[in-house]
CSV table of C-alpha atoms in Angstrom, one decimal:
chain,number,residue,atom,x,y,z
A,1,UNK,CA,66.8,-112.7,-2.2
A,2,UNK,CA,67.9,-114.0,1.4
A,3,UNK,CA,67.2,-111.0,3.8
A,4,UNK,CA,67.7,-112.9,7.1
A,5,UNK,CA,68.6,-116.2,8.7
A,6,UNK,CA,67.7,-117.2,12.4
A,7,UNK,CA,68.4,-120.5,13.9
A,8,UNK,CA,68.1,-122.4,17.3
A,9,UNK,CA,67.0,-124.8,19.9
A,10,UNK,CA,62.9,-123.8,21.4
A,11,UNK,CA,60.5,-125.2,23.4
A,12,UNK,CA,56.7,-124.9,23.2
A,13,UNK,CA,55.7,-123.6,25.9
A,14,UNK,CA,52.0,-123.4,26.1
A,15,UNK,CA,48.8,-123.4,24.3
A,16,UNK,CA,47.1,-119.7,23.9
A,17,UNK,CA,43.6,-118.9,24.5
A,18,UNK,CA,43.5,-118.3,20.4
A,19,UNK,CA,44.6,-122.0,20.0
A,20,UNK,CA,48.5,-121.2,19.2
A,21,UNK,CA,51.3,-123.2,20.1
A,22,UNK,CA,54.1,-120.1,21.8
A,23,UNK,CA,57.4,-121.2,20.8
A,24,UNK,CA,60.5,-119.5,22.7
A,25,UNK,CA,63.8,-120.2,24.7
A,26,UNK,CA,66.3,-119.9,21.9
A,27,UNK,CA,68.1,-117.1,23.8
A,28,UNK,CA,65.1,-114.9,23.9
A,29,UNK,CA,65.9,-114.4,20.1
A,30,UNK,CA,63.0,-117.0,18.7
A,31,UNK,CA,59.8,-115.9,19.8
A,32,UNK,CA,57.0,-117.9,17.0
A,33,UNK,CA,53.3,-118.3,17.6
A,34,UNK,CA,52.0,-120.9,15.2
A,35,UNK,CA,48.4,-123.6,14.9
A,36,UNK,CA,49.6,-126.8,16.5
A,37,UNK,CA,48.2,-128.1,12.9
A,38,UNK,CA,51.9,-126.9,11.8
A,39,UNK,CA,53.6,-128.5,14.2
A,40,UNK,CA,55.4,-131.9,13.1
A,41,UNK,CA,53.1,-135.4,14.1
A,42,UNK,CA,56.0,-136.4,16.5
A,43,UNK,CA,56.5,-134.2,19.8
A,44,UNK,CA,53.1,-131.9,19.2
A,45,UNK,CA,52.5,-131.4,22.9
A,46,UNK,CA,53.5,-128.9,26.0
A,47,UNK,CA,57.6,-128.3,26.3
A,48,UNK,CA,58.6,-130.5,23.2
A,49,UNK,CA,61.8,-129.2,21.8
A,50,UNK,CA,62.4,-128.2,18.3
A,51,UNK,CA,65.5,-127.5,16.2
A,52,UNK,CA,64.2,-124.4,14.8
A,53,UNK,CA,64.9,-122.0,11.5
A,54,UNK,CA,63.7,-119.0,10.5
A,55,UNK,CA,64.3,-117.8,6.9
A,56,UNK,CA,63.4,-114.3,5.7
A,57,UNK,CA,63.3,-113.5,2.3
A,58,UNK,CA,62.1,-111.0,-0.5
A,59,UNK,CA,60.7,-113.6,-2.7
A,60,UNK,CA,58.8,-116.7,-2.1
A,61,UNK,CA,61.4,-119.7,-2.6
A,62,UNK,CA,59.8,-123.3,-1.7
A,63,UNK,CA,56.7,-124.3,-4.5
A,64,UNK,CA,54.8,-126.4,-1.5
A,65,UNK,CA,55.2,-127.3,2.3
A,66,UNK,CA,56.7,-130.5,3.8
A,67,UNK,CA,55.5,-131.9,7.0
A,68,UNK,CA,56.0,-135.6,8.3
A,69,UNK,CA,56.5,-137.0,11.9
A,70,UNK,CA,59.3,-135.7,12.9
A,71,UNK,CA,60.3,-132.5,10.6
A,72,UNK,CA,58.1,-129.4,8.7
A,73,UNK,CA,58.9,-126.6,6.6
A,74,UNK,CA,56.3,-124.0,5.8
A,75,UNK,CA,56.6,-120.8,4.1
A,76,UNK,CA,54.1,-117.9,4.7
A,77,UNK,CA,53.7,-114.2,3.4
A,78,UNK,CA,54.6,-111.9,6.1
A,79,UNK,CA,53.5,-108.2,6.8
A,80,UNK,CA,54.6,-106.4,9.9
A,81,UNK,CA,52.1,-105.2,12.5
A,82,UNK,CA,52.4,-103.8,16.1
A,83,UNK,CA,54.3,-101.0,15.0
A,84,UNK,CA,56.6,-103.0,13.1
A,85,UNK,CA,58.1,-105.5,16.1
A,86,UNK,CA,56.0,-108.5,14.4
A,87,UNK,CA,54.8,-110.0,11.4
A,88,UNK,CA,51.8,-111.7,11.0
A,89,UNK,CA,52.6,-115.1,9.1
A,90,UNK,CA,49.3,-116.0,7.1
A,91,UNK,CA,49.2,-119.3,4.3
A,92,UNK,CA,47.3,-119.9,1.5
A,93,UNK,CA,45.0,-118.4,-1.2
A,94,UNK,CA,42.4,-116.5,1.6
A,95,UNK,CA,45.3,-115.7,3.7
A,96,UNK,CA,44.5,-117.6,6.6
A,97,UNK,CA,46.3,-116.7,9.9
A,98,UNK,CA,48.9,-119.8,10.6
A,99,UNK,CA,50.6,-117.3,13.4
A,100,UNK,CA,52.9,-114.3,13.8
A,101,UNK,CA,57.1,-113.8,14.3
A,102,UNK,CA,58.6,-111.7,17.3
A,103,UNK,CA,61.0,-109.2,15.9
A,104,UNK,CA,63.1,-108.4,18.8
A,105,UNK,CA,66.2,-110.1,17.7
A,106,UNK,CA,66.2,-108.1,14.2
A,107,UNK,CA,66.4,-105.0,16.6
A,108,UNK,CA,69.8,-105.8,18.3
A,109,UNK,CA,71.1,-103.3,15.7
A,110,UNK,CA,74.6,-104.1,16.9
A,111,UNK,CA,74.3,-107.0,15.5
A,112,UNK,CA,73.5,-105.7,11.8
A,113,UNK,CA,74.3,-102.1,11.0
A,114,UNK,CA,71.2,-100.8,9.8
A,115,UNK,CA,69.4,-102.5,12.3
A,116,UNK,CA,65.8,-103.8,11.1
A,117,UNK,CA,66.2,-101.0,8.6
A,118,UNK,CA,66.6,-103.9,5.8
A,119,UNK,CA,63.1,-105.6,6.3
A,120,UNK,CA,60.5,-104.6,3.9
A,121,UNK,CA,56.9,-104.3,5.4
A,122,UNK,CA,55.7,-107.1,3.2
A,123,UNK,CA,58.1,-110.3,2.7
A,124,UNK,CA,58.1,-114.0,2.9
A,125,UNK,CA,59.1,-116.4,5.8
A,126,UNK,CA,60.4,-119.6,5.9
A,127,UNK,CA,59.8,-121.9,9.2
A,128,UNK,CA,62.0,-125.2,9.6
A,129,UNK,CA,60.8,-127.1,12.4
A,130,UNK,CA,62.6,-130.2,13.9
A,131,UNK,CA,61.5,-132.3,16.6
A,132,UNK,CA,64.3,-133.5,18.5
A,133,UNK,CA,63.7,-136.3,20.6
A,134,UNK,CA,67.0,-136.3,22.7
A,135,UNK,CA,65.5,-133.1,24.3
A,136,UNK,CA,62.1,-133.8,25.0
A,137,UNK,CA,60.7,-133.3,28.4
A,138,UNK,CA,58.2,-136.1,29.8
A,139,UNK,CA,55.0,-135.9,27.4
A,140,UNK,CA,51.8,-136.0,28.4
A,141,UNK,CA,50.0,-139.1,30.0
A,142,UNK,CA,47.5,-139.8,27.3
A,143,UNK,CA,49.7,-139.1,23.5
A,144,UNK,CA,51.6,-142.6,23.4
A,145,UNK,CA,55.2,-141.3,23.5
A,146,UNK,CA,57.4,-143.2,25.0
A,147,UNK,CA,59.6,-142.0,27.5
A,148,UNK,CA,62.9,-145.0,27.8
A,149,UNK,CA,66.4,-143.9,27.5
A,150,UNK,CA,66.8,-144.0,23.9
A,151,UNK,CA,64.6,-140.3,24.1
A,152,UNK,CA,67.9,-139.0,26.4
A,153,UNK,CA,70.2,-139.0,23.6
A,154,UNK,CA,70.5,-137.1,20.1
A,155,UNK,CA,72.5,-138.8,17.3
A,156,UNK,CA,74.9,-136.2,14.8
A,157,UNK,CA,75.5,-138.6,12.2
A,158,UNK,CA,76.9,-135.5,10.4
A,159,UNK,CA,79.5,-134.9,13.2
A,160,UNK,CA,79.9,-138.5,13.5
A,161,UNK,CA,79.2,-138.7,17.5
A,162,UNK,CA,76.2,-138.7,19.4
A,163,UNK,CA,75.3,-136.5,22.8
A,164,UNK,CA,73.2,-137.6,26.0
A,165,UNK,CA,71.5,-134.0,27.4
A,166,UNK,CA,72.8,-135.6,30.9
A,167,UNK,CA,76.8,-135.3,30.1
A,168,UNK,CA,78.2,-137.8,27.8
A,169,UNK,CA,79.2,-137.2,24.3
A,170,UNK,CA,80.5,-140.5,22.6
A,171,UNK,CA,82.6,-140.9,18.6
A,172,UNK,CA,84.0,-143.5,17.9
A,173,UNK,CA,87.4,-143.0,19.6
A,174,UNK,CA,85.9,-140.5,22.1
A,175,UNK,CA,83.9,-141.1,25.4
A,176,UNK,CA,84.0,-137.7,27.5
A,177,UNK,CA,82.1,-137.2,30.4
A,178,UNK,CA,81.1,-133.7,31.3
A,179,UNK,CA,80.7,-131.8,34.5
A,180,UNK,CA,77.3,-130.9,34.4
A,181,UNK,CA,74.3,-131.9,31.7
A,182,UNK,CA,73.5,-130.2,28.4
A,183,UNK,CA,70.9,-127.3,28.5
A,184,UNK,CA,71.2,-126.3,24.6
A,185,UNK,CA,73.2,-127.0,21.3
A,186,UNK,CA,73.1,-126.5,18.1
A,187,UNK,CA,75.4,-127.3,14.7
A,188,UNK,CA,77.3,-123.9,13.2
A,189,UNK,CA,80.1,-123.9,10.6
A,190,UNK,CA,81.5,-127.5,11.1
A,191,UNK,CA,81.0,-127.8,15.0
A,192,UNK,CA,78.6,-128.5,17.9
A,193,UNK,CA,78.5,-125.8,20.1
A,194,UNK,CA,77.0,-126.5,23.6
A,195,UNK,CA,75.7,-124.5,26.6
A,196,UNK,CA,76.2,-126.4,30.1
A,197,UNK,CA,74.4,-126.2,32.9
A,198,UNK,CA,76.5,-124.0,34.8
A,199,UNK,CA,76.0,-125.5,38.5
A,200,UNK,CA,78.6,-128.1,37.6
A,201,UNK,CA,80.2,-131.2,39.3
A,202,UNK,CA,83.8,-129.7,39.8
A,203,UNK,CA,85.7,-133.3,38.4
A,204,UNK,CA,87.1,-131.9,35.4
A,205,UNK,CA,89.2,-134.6,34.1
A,206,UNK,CA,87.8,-135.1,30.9
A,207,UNK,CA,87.7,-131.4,29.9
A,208,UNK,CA,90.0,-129.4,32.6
A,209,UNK,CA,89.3,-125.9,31.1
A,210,UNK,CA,85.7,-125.9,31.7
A,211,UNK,CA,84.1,-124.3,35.3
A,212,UNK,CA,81.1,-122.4,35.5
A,213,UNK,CA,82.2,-119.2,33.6
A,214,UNK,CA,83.2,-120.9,30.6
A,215,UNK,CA,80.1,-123.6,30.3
A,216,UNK,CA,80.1,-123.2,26.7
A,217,UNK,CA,81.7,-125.1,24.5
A,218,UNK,CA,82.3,-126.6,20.7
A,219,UNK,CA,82.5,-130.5,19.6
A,220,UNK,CA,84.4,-131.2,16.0
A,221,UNK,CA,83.9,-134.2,14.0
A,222,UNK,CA,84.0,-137.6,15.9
A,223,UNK,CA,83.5,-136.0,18.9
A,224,UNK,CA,86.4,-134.1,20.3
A,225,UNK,CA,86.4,-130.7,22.0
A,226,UNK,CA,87.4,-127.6,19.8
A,227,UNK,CA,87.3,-124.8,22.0
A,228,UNK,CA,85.8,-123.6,25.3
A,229,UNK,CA,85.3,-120.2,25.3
A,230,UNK,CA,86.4,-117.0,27.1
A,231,UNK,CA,85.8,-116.4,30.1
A,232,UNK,CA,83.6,-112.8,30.3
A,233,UNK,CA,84.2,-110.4,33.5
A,234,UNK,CA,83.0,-107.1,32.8
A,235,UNK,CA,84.3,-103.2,34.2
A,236,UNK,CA,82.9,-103.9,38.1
A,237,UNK,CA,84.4,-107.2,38.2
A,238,UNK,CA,81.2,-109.3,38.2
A,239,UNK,CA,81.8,-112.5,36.5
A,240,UNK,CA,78.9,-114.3,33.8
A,241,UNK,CA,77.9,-117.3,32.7
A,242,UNK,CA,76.4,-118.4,29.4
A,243,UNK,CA,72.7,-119.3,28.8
A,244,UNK,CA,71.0,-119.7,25.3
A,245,UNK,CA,73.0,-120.0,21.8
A,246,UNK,CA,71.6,-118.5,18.2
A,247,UNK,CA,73.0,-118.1,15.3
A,248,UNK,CA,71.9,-114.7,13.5
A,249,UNK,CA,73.4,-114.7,9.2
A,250,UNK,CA,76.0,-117.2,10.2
A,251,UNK,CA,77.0,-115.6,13.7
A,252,UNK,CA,77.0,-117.0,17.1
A,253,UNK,CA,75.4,-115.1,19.7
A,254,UNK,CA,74.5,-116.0,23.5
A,255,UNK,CA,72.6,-114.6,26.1
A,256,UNK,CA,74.6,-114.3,29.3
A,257,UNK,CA,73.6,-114.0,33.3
A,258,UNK,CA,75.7,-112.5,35.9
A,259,UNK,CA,77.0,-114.0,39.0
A,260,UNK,CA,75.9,-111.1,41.2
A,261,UNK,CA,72.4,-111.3,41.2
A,262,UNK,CA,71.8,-107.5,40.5
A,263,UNK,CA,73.8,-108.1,37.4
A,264,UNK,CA,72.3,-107.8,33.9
A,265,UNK,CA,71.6,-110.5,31.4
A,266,UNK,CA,73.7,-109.1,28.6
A,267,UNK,CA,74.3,-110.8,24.8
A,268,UNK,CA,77.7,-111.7,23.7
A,269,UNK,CA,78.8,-112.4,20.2
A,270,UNK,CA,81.2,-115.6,20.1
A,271,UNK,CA,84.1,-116.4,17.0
A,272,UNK,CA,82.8,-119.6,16.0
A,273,UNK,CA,86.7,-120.7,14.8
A,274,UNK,CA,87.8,-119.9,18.7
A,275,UNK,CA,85.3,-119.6,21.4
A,276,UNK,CA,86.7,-116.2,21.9
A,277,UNK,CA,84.1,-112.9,22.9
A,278,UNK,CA,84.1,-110.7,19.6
A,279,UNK,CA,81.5,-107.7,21.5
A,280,UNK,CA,78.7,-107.2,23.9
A,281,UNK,CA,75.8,-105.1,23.9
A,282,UNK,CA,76.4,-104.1,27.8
């Protein structure tokens, strides 16, 4: 039985003292510390970025693990520790420690109505790791990756279009050239759905209802823009911008930040069919 379902874009962002690779970024909501052993051949160093899944379930569901250079899948028995706000992932016969899973985005009980209420103290987790090589940042002197242009752009054959993390997303009757570069995207339901840097270059010719409060936006097949969404201006008047996308059981959600710097840094909930705001939790 399929409990939960967590997906988006992280980074490793360092190696721990205990010899675990910290994974984060996905909008504060994927927060993984796993053995660089687990780690796909391709892109295992400091701030490689990784398409990222995360599967909870009652019962174990894959036979074996999968790992090659660019792509892994492991599946470890879980139990919850720290008073519940993480499980300890373990593998294998002894139960040897492969690393443990942040539970602060099964909290956001807005977001489910029970809460974490639905996870059982002992369950099963699935981990999807996907190195993505448009979104790599410069690797380290010494590992042999190369660092040309071709490692600037990620390929959707899927969505039949390809996107360069500097502005350009190209189909094969589409060339648009956006105001500012890419800082995260990820696939949901049938589109792309973007998160631009939101200190943009104000020619918006290509896409005229973008501007810094409505930096997020979806790509459908071949490349053309779906939606961009709403616009968020809260009770005081301070208006926000978007951050970091996740999708939580097959719902978009994004952190946001504030334009007045006192402002907080609240999630929003986003209809995937219309870019629209369905509720914040602030």
């Amino acid at each position: 039985m399929s409990l939960a379902k967590l997906s988006g874009t992280a980074i490793i962002e360092k190696e721990t003292q205990d010899g675990f690779f910290d994974i984060g970024g996905a909008g504060e909501a994927i927060s993984l510390a796993l053995t660089p052993d687990l780690f796909p051949e391709q892109g295992q160093y400091v701030s490689a970025w990784y398409w990222v899944t995360v599967e909870i379930t009652a019962d174990p569901q894959r036979s074996s693990d999968h790992m090659d250079s660019t792509a892994a899948v492991h599946e470890f028995r879980a139990k919850q520790v720290a008073n519940g706000r993480a499980l300890r992932l373990t593998k294998g016969p002894n139960d040897t420690i492969g690393g443990s899973l942040d539970m602060e985005p099964f909290y956001l009980s807005w977001t489910d109505e029970d809460g974490v209420d639905w996870l059982p103290s002992e369950c099963f987790v699935t981990v999807t790791l996907n190195y993505d090589t448009g979104k790599s940042s410069p690797p380290a002197e010494d590992n042999g990756e190369s660092t040309d242009e071709v490692h600037q752009v990620t390929a959707f054959p899927e969505f039949d279009c390809q996107i360069d993390y500097q502005g350009r997303i190209e189909g094969p009757d589409t060339q648009l050239r956006l105001p500012s570069r890419v800082r995260d995207i990820l696939p949901v339901n049938g589109v792309l759905v973007m998160v631009l840097d939101s200190e943009m270059d104000m020619d918006m010719r290509d896409i005229p209802s973008l501007k810094p409060t409505r930096n997020l936006l979806a790509i459908k097949s071949g490349g053309e823009v779906a939606w961009t969404a709403q616009s968020r201006t809260d009770d005081t008047g301070v208006q926000y911008t978007y951050r970091r996308i996740w999708v939580y059981n097959d719902r978009l959600f994004c952190s946001t930040a504030g334009l007045n710097e006192s402002a907080g840094k609240p999630t929003v909930e986003i209809d995937i069919e219309s870019g629209d705001i369905i509720a914040t939790d602030a």
